[in-house]
Short mmCIF file of C-alpha atoms and ligand atoms in Angstrom, two decimals:
data_model
loop_
_atom_site.label_atom_id
_atom_site.label_comp_id
_atom_site.label_asym_id
_atom_site.label_seq_id
_atom_site.Cartn_x
_atom_site.Cartn_y
_atom_site.Cartn_z
CA MET A 29 0.00 0.00 0.00
CA SER A 30 1.22 3.53 -0.80
CA THR A 31 2.62 5.40 2.17
CA ASN A 32 1.06 8.66 0.93
CA LEU A 33 -2.46 7.53 1.74
CA LYS A 34 -3.99 9.37 4.69
CA ALA A 35 -7.47 9.36 6.19
CA TYR A 36 -9.49 12.08 7.92
CA ARG A 37 -12.31 10.99 10.22
CA ALA A 38 -15.16 13.29 11.32
CA ALA A 39 -18.71 14.17 10.30
CA ILE A 40 -18.33 14.90 6.58
CA LEU A 41 -20.71 16.83 4.32
CA HIS A 42 -20.51 17.81 0.66
CA SER A 43 -22.77 19.01 -2.15
CA LEU A 44 -23.69 16.77 -5.07
CA ALA A 45 -25.79 19.19 -7.11
CA ASP A 46 -27.74 22.46 -6.97
CA PRO A 47 -30.75 22.11 -4.61
CA ALA A 48 -32.67 24.39 -6.99
CA VAL A 49 -32.31 21.72 -9.67
CA VAL A 50 -32.49 18.39 -7.82
CA GLY A 51 -34.26 19.36 -4.58
CA VAL A 52 -32.62 19.71 -1.18
CA GLU A 53 -32.51 16.01 -0.21
CA ALA A 54 -30.70 14.90 -3.37
CA SER A 55 -28.32 17.87 -3.28
CA TYR A 56 -25.91 16.61 -0.62
CA GLU A 57 -24.27 13.58 0.94
CA TYR A 58 -23.58 13.34 4.67
CA PHE A 59 -21.60 10.86 6.76
CA GLU A 60 -22.15 11.22 10.49
CA ASP A 61 -18.96 9.22 11.12
CA GLY A 62 -17.20 9.68 7.80
CA LEU A 63 -13.78 8.92 6.41
CA LEU A 64 -12.07 10.94 3.68
CA LEU A 65 -9.19 9.10 2.03
CA VAL A 66 -6.55 11.33 0.44
CA GLU A 67 -3.48 10.47 -1.59
CA ASP A 68 -1.00 12.67 -3.48
CA GLY A 69 -3.16 15.75 -3.04
CA GLN A 70 -6.32 14.15 -4.35
CA VAL A 71 -9.47 12.59 -2.94
CA VAL A 72 -9.35 8.80 -3.20
CA GLN A 73 -12.66 7.94 -1.56
CA LEU A 74 -15.30 9.20 0.83
CA GLY A 75 -17.51 6.90 2.88
CA HIS A 76 -18.60 5.67 6.28
CA ALA A 77 -15.65 5.09 8.61
CA ALA A 78 -17.14 1.70 9.54
CA ASP A 79 -17.05 0.58 5.88
CA LEU A 80 -13.67 1.99 4.88
CA LEU A 81 -11.49 1.44 7.95
CA PRO A 82 -11.47 -2.39 7.74
CA LYS A 83 -10.22 -2.10 4.13
CA HIS A 84 -7.42 0.30 5.10
CA LYS A 85 -6.13 -1.12 8.36
CA ALA A 86 -2.61 0.31 8.00
CA VAL A 87 -3.62 3.82 7.00
CA GLU A 88 -2.82 6.80 9.23
CA VAL A 89 -6.09 8.27 10.50
CA VAL A 90 -6.48 11.87 11.74
CA GLU A 91 -9.65 12.17 13.80
CA TYR A 92 -11.57 15.35 14.63
CA ARG A 93 -14.25 15.46 17.35
CA ASN A 94 -17.15 17.96 17.34
CA ALA A 95 -16.16 18.88 13.84
CA LEU A 96 -17.60 18.96 10.34
CA ILE A 97 -15.42 18.48 7.27
CA THR A 98 -16.60 20.22 4.10
CA PRO A 99 -14.91 21.04 0.80
CA GLY A 100 -12.77 24.21 0.86
CA PHE A 101 -14.73 27.38 0.22
CA ILE A 102 -14.59 29.11 -3.16
CA ASP A 103 -14.61 32.89 -3.35
CA THR A 104 -15.66 33.99 -6.84
CA HIS A 105 -14.78 37.67 -6.44
CA ILE A 106 -12.19 39.44 -4.29
CA HIS A 107 -9.50 42.17 -4.59
CA TYR A 108 -6.20 41.37 -2.88
CA PRO A 109 -4.78 44.94 -3.08
CA GLN A 110 -7.78 46.14 -1.06
CA THR A 111 -6.92 44.04 2.03
CA GLY A 112 -5.57 47.05 3.93
CA MET A 113 -8.57 49.30 3.21
CA ILE A 114 -11.35 46.93 4.28
CA ALA A 115 -13.91 48.79 6.45
CA SER A 116 -13.41 52.29 5.00
CA TYR A 117 -16.20 54.60 6.02
CA GLY A 118 -19.20 56.07 4.42
CA GLU A 119 -19.22 56.18 0.61
CA GLN A 120 -21.10 54.52 -2.22
CA LEU A 121 -19.23 52.88 -5.11
CA LEU A 122 -17.90 55.75 -7.25
CA ASP A 123 -16.83 58.00 -4.36
CA TRP A 124 -15.46 54.98 -2.49
CA LEU A 125 -13.24 54.14 -5.49
CA ASN A 126 -11.85 57.67 -5.72
CA THR A 127 -11.47 58.27 -1.99
CA TYR A 128 -10.03 54.97 -0.82
CA THR A 129 -9.42 52.43 -3.57
CA PHE A 130 -7.28 54.20 -6.12
CA PRO A 131 -4.77 55.65 -3.60
CA THR A 132 -4.49 52.21 -1.95
CA GLU A 133 -3.89 50.43 -5.26
CA GLN A 134 -1.16 52.93 -6.22
CA GLN A 135 1.12 51.31 -3.62
CA PHE A 136 1.21 48.06 -5.66
CA ALA A 137 3.67 49.58 -8.11
CA ASP A 138 6.15 48.43 -5.45
CA LYS A 139 6.69 44.68 -5.81
CA ALA A 140 7.91 44.27 -2.22
CA HIS A 141 4.72 45.87 -0.90
CA ALA A 142 2.64 43.67 -3.21
CA SER A 143 4.41 40.54 -1.91
CA ASP A 144 3.77 41.54 1.70
CA VAL A 145 0.07 42.10 1.08
CA ALA A 146 -0.27 38.92 -1.00
CA GLY A 147 1.08 36.95 1.97
CA ILE A 148 -1.31 38.59 4.42
CA PHE A 149 -4.23 38.13 2.01
CA LEU A 150 -3.63 34.42 1.37
CA LYS A 151 -3.18 33.73 5.06
CA GLU A 152 -6.49 35.44 5.74
CA LEU A 153 -8.28 33.42 3.04
CA LEU A 154 -6.93 30.17 4.49
CA ARG A 155 -7.82 31.23 8.05
CA ASN A 156 -11.36 31.50 6.74
CA GLY A 157 -11.38 28.15 4.96
CA THR A 158 -11.22 29.57 1.43
CA THR A 159 -8.98 27.45 -0.78
CA THR A 160 -9.78 28.90 -4.23
CA ALA A 161 -10.51 32.52 -5.20
CA LEU A 162 -10.95 34.61 -8.33
CA VAL A 163 -8.78 37.61 -7.52
CA PHE A 164 -8.30 41.15 -8.82
CA GLY A 165 -4.70 42.40 -8.78
CA SER A 166 -3.91 46.07 -9.38
CA VAL A 167 -3.06 47.64 -12.73
CA HIS A 168 0.63 46.81 -12.14
CA LYS A 169 1.83 43.52 -13.62
CA GLN A 170 4.20 43.00 -10.68
CA SER A 171 1.14 42.84 -8.38
CA VAL A 172 0.08 39.67 -10.17
CA ASP A 173 3.59 38.20 -10.13
CA ALA A 174 3.66 38.79 -6.36
CA PHE A 175 0.27 37.15 -5.91
CA PHE A 176 1.00 34.07 -8.03
CA GLU A 177 4.41 33.57 -6.40
CA SER A 178 2.74 33.43 -2.97
CA ALA A 179 -0.11 31.18 -4.18
CA GLN A 180 2.32 28.83 -5.90
CA ALA A 181 4.41 28.46 -2.73
CA LEU A 182 1.28 27.16 -0.98
CA ASN A 183 0.19 25.03 -3.97
CA LEU A 184 -3.24 26.70 -4.06
CA ARG A 185 -5.74 26.65 -6.91
CA MET A 186 -6.07 30.37 -7.61
CA ILE A 187 -7.21 32.60 -10.47
CA ALA A 188 -5.99 36.19 -10.84
CA GLY A 189 -5.28 38.94 -13.32
CA LYS A 190 -3.85 42.39 -13.81
CA VAL A 191 -6.43 45.18 -13.88
CA LEU A 192 -6.97 46.83 -17.26
CA MET A 193 -7.85 50.52 -16.86
CA ASP A 194 -7.03 53.23 -19.40
CA ARG A 195 -9.44 56.07 -18.56
CA ASN A 196 -11.50 57.67 -15.78
CA ALA A 197 -8.86 56.84 -13.17
CA PRO A 198 -5.81 58.74 -11.88
CA ASP A 199 -2.84 58.83 -14.28
CA TYR A 200 -0.74 56.87 -11.81
CA LEU A 201 -3.11 53.91 -12.21
CA THR A 202 -3.74 53.78 -15.94
CA ASP A 203 -2.29 51.61 -18.68
CA THR A 204 -2.98 51.85 -22.41
CA PRO A 205 -4.84 49.39 -24.65
CA GLU A 206 -1.50 48.18 -26.02
CA SER A 207 0.47 48.04 -22.75
CA GLY A 208 -2.47 46.40 -20.91
CA TYR A 209 -2.69 43.76 -23.63
CA ALA A 210 1.08 43.14 -23.72
CA ASP A 211 1.47 43.00 -19.91
CA SER A 212 -1.48 40.63 -19.57
CA LYS A 213 -0.06 38.40 -22.30
CA GLU A 214 3.30 38.27 -20.57
CA LEU A 215 1.59 37.23 -17.32
CA ILE A 216 -0.47 34.58 -19.12
CA GLU A 217 2.68 33.10 -20.65
CA ARG A 218 4.35 33.10 -17.24
CA TRP A 219 1.53 31.81 -15.03
CA HIS A 220 -1.56 30.44 -16.79
CA GLY A 221 -1.76 26.68 -16.32
CA LYS A 222 1.33 26.57 -14.13
CA GLY A 223 0.54 24.15 -11.28
CA ARG A 224 -2.92 25.05 -10.07
CA LEU A 225 -2.88 28.67 -11.28
CA HIS A 226 -5.14 30.24 -13.90
CA TYR A 227 -5.20 33.69 -15.47
CA ALA A 228 -8.18 36.07 -15.75
CA VAL A 229 -8.31 38.94 -18.25
CA THR A 230 -9.47 41.69 -15.86
CA PRO A 231 -10.96 44.95 -17.19
CA ARG A 232 -11.94 46.78 -13.96
CA PHE A 233 -15.41 47.77 -15.27
CA ALA A 234 -16.77 49.38 -18.43
CA PRO A 235 -16.31 53.01 -17.28
CA THR A 236 -12.54 52.68 -16.79
CA SER A 237 -11.74 51.17 -20.19
CA THR A 238 -11.90 52.77 -23.63
CA PRO A 239 -13.64 50.85 -26.42
CA GLU A 240 -10.15 50.11 -27.81
CA GLN A 241 -9.07 48.49 -24.55
CA LEU A 242 -12.27 46.43 -24.26
CA ALA A 243 -11.81 45.23 -27.85
CA LEU A 244 -8.24 44.07 -27.11
CA ALA A 245 -9.37 42.44 -23.86
CA GLY A 246 -12.02 40.51 -25.81
CA LYS A 247 -9.39 39.38 -28.31
CA LEU A 248 -7.02 38.24 -25.56
CA TYR A 249 -9.74 36.33 -23.68
CA ARG A 250 -10.12 34.14 -26.80
CA GLU A 251 -6.43 33.66 -27.50
CA TYR A 252 -5.59 30.99 -24.91
CA PRO A 253 -7.65 27.97 -23.82
CA GLY A 254 -9.04 28.12 -20.30
CA LEU A 255 -8.60 31.86 -19.74
CA TYR A 256 -11.06 33.68 -17.49
CA MET A 257 -12.65 37.10 -17.90
CA HIS A 258 -13.32 38.92 -14.64
CA THR A 259 -15.05 42.29 -14.21
CA HIS A 260 -17.85 44.20 -12.46
CA LEU A 261 -21.42 44.64 -13.74
CA SER A 262 -24.52 46.61 -12.65
CA GLU A 263 -23.56 47.13 -9.04
CA ASN A 264 -24.68 50.69 -8.35
CA ARG A 265 -27.36 52.92 -9.93
CA LYS A 266 -25.02 55.88 -10.59
CA GLU A 267 -22.51 53.53 -12.16
CA ILE A 268 -25.21 52.18 -14.51
CA GLU A 269 -26.21 55.75 -15.56
CA TRP A 270 -22.54 56.53 -16.22
CA VAL A 271 -22.17 53.47 -18.46
CA LYS A 272 -25.22 54.66 -20.46
CA GLU A 273 -23.53 58.06 -20.98
CA LEU A 274 -20.20 56.52 -21.96
CA PHE A 275 -21.67 53.89 -24.32
CA PRO A 276 -24.90 55.48 -25.68
CA GLU A 277 -24.93 53.17 -28.70
CA ARG A 278 -25.23 50.03 -26.54
CA LYS A 279 -28.54 48.57 -25.30
CA GLY A 280 -27.38 48.35 -21.69
CA TYR A 281 -24.46 47.57 -19.39
CA LEU A 282 -24.10 43.86 -20.23
CA ASP A 283 -24.39 44.69 -23.93
CA VAL A 284 -21.13 46.69 -23.66
CA TYR A 285 -19.27 43.54 -22.58
CA ASP A 286 -21.21 41.45 -25.11
CA HIS A 287 -20.26 43.79 -27.95
CA TYR A 288 -16.55 43.42 -27.15
CA GLN A 289 -16.85 39.61 -26.87
CA LEU A 290 -16.18 39.60 -23.16
CA ILE A 291 -18.93 37.18 -22.22
CA GLY A 292 -19.02 33.39 -22.35
CA ALA A 293 -17.66 30.37 -20.48
CA ARG A 294 -15.35 31.37 -17.59
CA SER A 295 -16.46 35.01 -17.67
CA VAL A 296 -17.43 36.16 -14.19
CA PHE A 297 -19.34 39.35 -13.45
CA ALA A 298 -19.25 40.64 -9.91
CA HIS A 299 -22.57 41.88 -8.48
CA GLY A 300 -25.23 42.08 -11.23
CA VAL A 301 -27.56 43.57 -8.62
CA HIS A 302 -29.69 45.53 -11.11
CA LEU A 303 -30.11 43.22 -14.12
CA CYS A 304 -33.20 42.97 -16.35
CA ASP A 305 -34.68 39.67 -17.56
CA GLU A 306 -33.04 40.03 -20.95
CA GLU A 307 -29.60 40.41 -19.35
CA CYS A 308 -30.17 37.37 -17.11
CA LYS A 309 -31.18 35.38 -20.17
CA ARG A 310 -28.05 36.43 -22.05
CA LEU A 311 -25.79 35.54 -19.10
CA ALA A 312 -27.41 32.10 -18.89
CA GLU A 313 -27.27 31.31 -22.61
CA THR A 314 -23.60 32.29 -22.85
CA GLY A 315 -22.60 30.26 -19.78
CA SER A 316 -21.38 33.40 -17.97
CA ALA A 317 -21.45 33.63 -14.19
CA VAL A 318 -22.44 36.17 -11.56
CA ALA A 319 -20.57 36.56 -8.27
CA PHE A 320 -23.06 37.33 -5.49
CA CYS A 321 -21.27 39.58 -2.97
CA PRO A 322 -23.75 40.23 -0.16
CA THR A 323 -21.49 41.91 2.42
CA SER A 324 -20.24 44.34 -0.22
CA ASN A 325 -23.69 45.08 -1.64
CA LEU A 326 -24.94 45.96 1.85
CA PHE A 327 -21.81 47.88 2.87
CA LEU A 328 -21.74 50.14 -0.22
CA GLY A 329 -25.54 50.44 -0.22
CA SER A 330 -25.60 48.97 -3.74
CA GLY A 331 -28.84 46.97 -3.41
CA LEU A 332 -30.28 43.50 -2.93
CA LEU A 333 -29.47 40.79 -5.45
CA ASP A 334 -32.42 38.63 -6.50
CA LEU A 335 -30.73 35.24 -6.38
CA GLN A 336 -33.91 33.39 -7.29
CA ALA A 337 -34.38 35.42 -10.49
CA LEU A 338 -30.86 34.49 -11.61
CA GLU A 339 -31.55 30.88 -10.62
CA GLN A 340 -34.80 30.79 -12.59
CA HIS A 341 -32.99 32.00 -15.68
CA GLY A 342 -30.34 29.32 -15.16
CA VAL A 343 -27.42 31.73 -14.56
CA ARG A 344 -24.34 30.24 -12.89
CA VAL A 345 -23.89 31.96 -9.52
CA GLY A 346 -20.98 31.85 -7.08
CA LEU A 347 -20.45 33.56 -3.77
CA GLY A 348 -17.95 36.42 -3.48
CA THR A 349 -16.65 38.40 -0.54
CA ASP A 350 -15.50 41.39 -2.65
CA VAL A 351 -13.02 42.49 0.00
CA GLY A 352 -12.30 45.46 0.42
CA ALA A 353 -15.87 46.65 -0.29
CA GLY A 354 -16.92 43.39 1.32
CA THR A 355 -16.57 43.40 5.08
CA SER A 356 -15.30 39.88 5.74
CA PHE A 357 -13.02 37.23 4.24
CA SER A 358 -15.37 34.62 5.68
CA GLN A 359 -17.71 32.74 3.36
CA LEU A 360 -19.71 31.81 6.46
CA GLN A 361 -20.24 35.52 7.18
CA SER A 362 -21.08 36.10 3.52
CA LEU A 363 -23.73 33.38 3.75
CA SER A 364 -25.13 34.99 6.88
CA GLU A 365 -25.51 38.28 5.01
CA ALA A 366 -26.84 36.47 1.92
CA TYR A 367 -29.60 34.98 4.07
CA LYS A 368 -30.54 38.47 5.30
CA VAL A 369 -30.47 39.86 1.74
CA MET A 370 -33.02 37.19 0.79
CA GLN A 371 -35.13 37.84 3.91
CA LEU A 372 -35.35 41.54 3.01
CA GLN A 373 -36.90 40.45 -0.30
CA GLY A 374 -39.36 38.06 1.37
CA LYS A 375 -37.35 35.08 0.11
CA LYS A 376 -35.40 32.23 1.66
CA LEU A 377 -31.93 30.73 1.48
CA ASP A 378 -31.86 27.06 2.46
CA PRO A 379 -28.70 26.03 4.37
CA PHE A 380 -27.91 23.34 1.81
CA LYS A 381 -28.17 25.96 -0.95
CA SER A 382 -25.73 28.02 1.10
CA LEU A 383 -23.33 25.08 1.26
CA TYR A 384 -23.70 24.64 -2.51
CA LEU A 385 -23.03 28.35 -3.21
CA ALA A 386 -19.82 28.35 -1.14
CA THR A 387 -18.47 25.11 -2.64
CA LEU A 388 -19.78 23.21 -5.69
CA GLY A 389 -21.80 26.18 -7.00
CA GLY A 390 -18.66 28.32 -6.96
CA ALA A 391 -16.76 25.56 -8.74
CA ASN A 392 -19.52 25.37 -11.33
CA ALA A 393 -19.49 29.16 -11.83
CA LEU A 394 -15.73 28.92 -12.44
CA TYR A 395 -15.92 25.79 -14.66
CA LEU A 396 -13.73 24.01 -12.11
CA ASP A 397 -16.29 21.47 -10.94
CA ASP A 398 -14.22 18.66 -12.47
CA LYS A 399 -11.42 19.60 -10.06
CA ILE A 400 -12.86 21.12 -6.88
CA GLY A 401 -16.17 21.77 -5.09
CA ASN A 402 -16.88 18.37 -3.55
CA PHE A 403 -15.25 15.07 -2.57
CA GLU A 404 -15.71 13.04 -5.74
CA SER A 405 -12.76 10.68 -6.27
CA GLY A 406 -9.93 12.31 -8.20
CA LYS A 407 -10.72 15.89 -7.21
CA ASP A 408 -8.21 18.10 -5.42
CA ALA A 409 -8.13 17.39 -1.68
CA ASP A 410 -9.02 20.98 -0.69
CA PHE A 411 -11.06 20.84 2.50
CA VAL A 412 -11.93 22.55 5.76
CA VAL A 413 -12.41 21.26 9.28
CA LEU A 414 -15.18 23.34 10.89
CA ASP A 415 -15.50 23.48 14.66
CA TYR A 416 -18.93 22.93 16.26
CA GLN A 417 -17.47 24.34 19.48
CA ALA A 418 -15.73 27.37 18.00
CA THR A 419 -17.18 29.78 20.57
CA PRO A 420 -19.16 29.22 23.77
CA LEU A 421 -22.30 30.45 22.03
CA ILE A 422 -21.85 28.21 18.97
CA ALA A 423 -21.18 25.23 21.28
CA TYR A 424 -24.33 25.98 23.29
CA ARG A 425 -26.43 26.52 20.13
CA MET A 426 -25.22 23.17 18.73
CA GLN A 427 -26.39 21.39 21.88
CA GLN A 428 -29.93 22.53 21.08
CA ALA A 429 -29.77 21.63 17.39
CA LYS A 430 -31.61 18.45 16.43
CA THR A 431 -30.92 18.15 12.71
CA LEU A 432 -27.98 18.57 10.35
CA ALA A 433 -29.85 21.40 8.59
CA GLU A 434 -30.22 23.22 11.89
CA LYS A 435 -26.52 22.80 12.73
CA LEU A 436 -25.40 23.88 9.28
CA PHE A 437 -27.66 26.92 9.34
CA ALA A 438 -26.46 28.04 12.79
CA LEU A 439 -22.86 27.57 11.69
CA THR A 440 -23.38 29.78 8.62
CA ILE A 441 -25.12 32.48 10.68
CA LEU A 442 -22.81 32.50 13.71
CA GLY A 443 -19.56 31.22 12.23
CA ASP A 444 -16.51 33.10 11.00
CA ASP A 445 -12.74 32.50 11.03
CA ARG A 446 -13.00 31.15 14.58
CA ALA A 447 -15.05 28.23 13.23
CA VAL A 448 -12.21 27.11 10.92
CA ARG A 449 -10.05 24.69 12.83
CA GLU A 450 -7.88 23.55 9.96
CA THR A 451 -7.64 24.12 6.21
CA PHE A 452 -6.11 21.71 3.68
CA ALA A 453 -5.00 22.46 0.12
CA ALA A 454 -4.04 19.58 -2.19
CA GLY A 455 -3.89 17.35 0.87
CA GLN A 456 -1.49 19.58 2.83
CA SER A 457 -2.43 21.45 5.99
CA VAL A 458 -2.13 25.15 5.15
CA HIS A 459 -3.80 26.65 8.22
CA ARG A 460 -4.19 25.36 11.75
CA ARG A 461 -6.11 27.58 14.18
CA ASP A 462 -4.72 26.23 17.45
N1 LIG B 527 -16.33 48.53 -9.58
C1 LIG B 527 -15.16 48.91 -10.16
N2 LIG B 527 -14.13 48.72 -9.34
C2 LIG B 527 -14.62 48.19 -8.21
C3 LIG B 527 -14.03 47.76 -6.98
O1 LIG B 527 -12.82 47.83 -6.75
N3 LIG B 527 -14.89 47.27 -6.05
C4 LIG B 527 -16.22 47.18 -6.25
N4 LIG B 527 -17.00 46.67 -5.30
N5 LIG B 527 -16.80 47.57 -7.39
C5 LIG B 527 -16.02 48.09 -8.35
ZN1 LIG B 528 -15.10 44.00 -6.71
#
């Protein structure tokens, strides 16, 4: 028997499919006393400990009590340069960008600063159980080198890109259509497909790119297999009005991206809070995804996303934190806010749908569901050990809980980084709380 085989024993839960499609009961698999077998960074098998242990008598078993193992969380929209400006007071999107964001991102011209922040950022993601993220860099190509170097050292599955921005931003933060294209291409050649890293062509949003830059971004997105396209869409009402002024010949905001061939498989649009039916339909038919960022949408006063409308149109949806407009790195906290966003619209968010959004749904939005998102054999062994006794209150609440749904729901509402006992990436422990 291979010496690399290792087993993790605890309660184990993972998603199998979207509850909106197959119903809640068929959407997950749960092992009260489960065993996850891992070898060479991949999942070998998941099952009941009582069934698997007799077949693997010599295997090393790591056992967790009062714990729940789930797949690693997937954050489908976040900005690493904004780590240091999280929780900046009082503005809505456009003023917030000018007041806080642009001056903060200027500092990433310095590679050493970028490396420092990349390290802090990745540590924070792992402390919160997030093992894969779709990440904005800054406009500087060295910001992306710094990020990928740090992610590679931890063998993480990460997606990132250099921001493209050639107008309506300070001079110190702008590129040109040609330099943005050339710098992105250089980064793609250096990083895309290296280990578990992927590149995303990253125009910030329609207002900060000229038509020439969007056209070149659309060309680049189609030049290499497996590239992502990552941007913002319909987040804030003033932003939407501005896009109408800048692109009067287009039908609407999404149509700008559509016109420049920036939509399709592996294109991810953060927010999409104010979309019409026609735009939802277009996102669905092109296989594009929306990143639902509840803490950010509440914090910037952007609005309430109608998750069910996107679902009914068949749009791929992942969960995003959108730090630094988002107020937490924790997907558990994001789910707590997502639940409240739905409540404010008279709607619900089932806890198993929450689990799906933070794991397999995110993987599906990113076209990575053949590699991550649940514990099917052969997938990356990216997983989290959640603590049912993370705080005195959580421990006491769990004593009252009678069902798995109740426990899972309370964990998503009350949990945060304290609930993450250990995080594994490709079978290696990359964060241990205690
Ligand atoms: N739209 C354009 N840039 C940004 C950004 O940095 N954060 C958010 N939330 N929205 C944006
Ligand atoms: Zn964002």
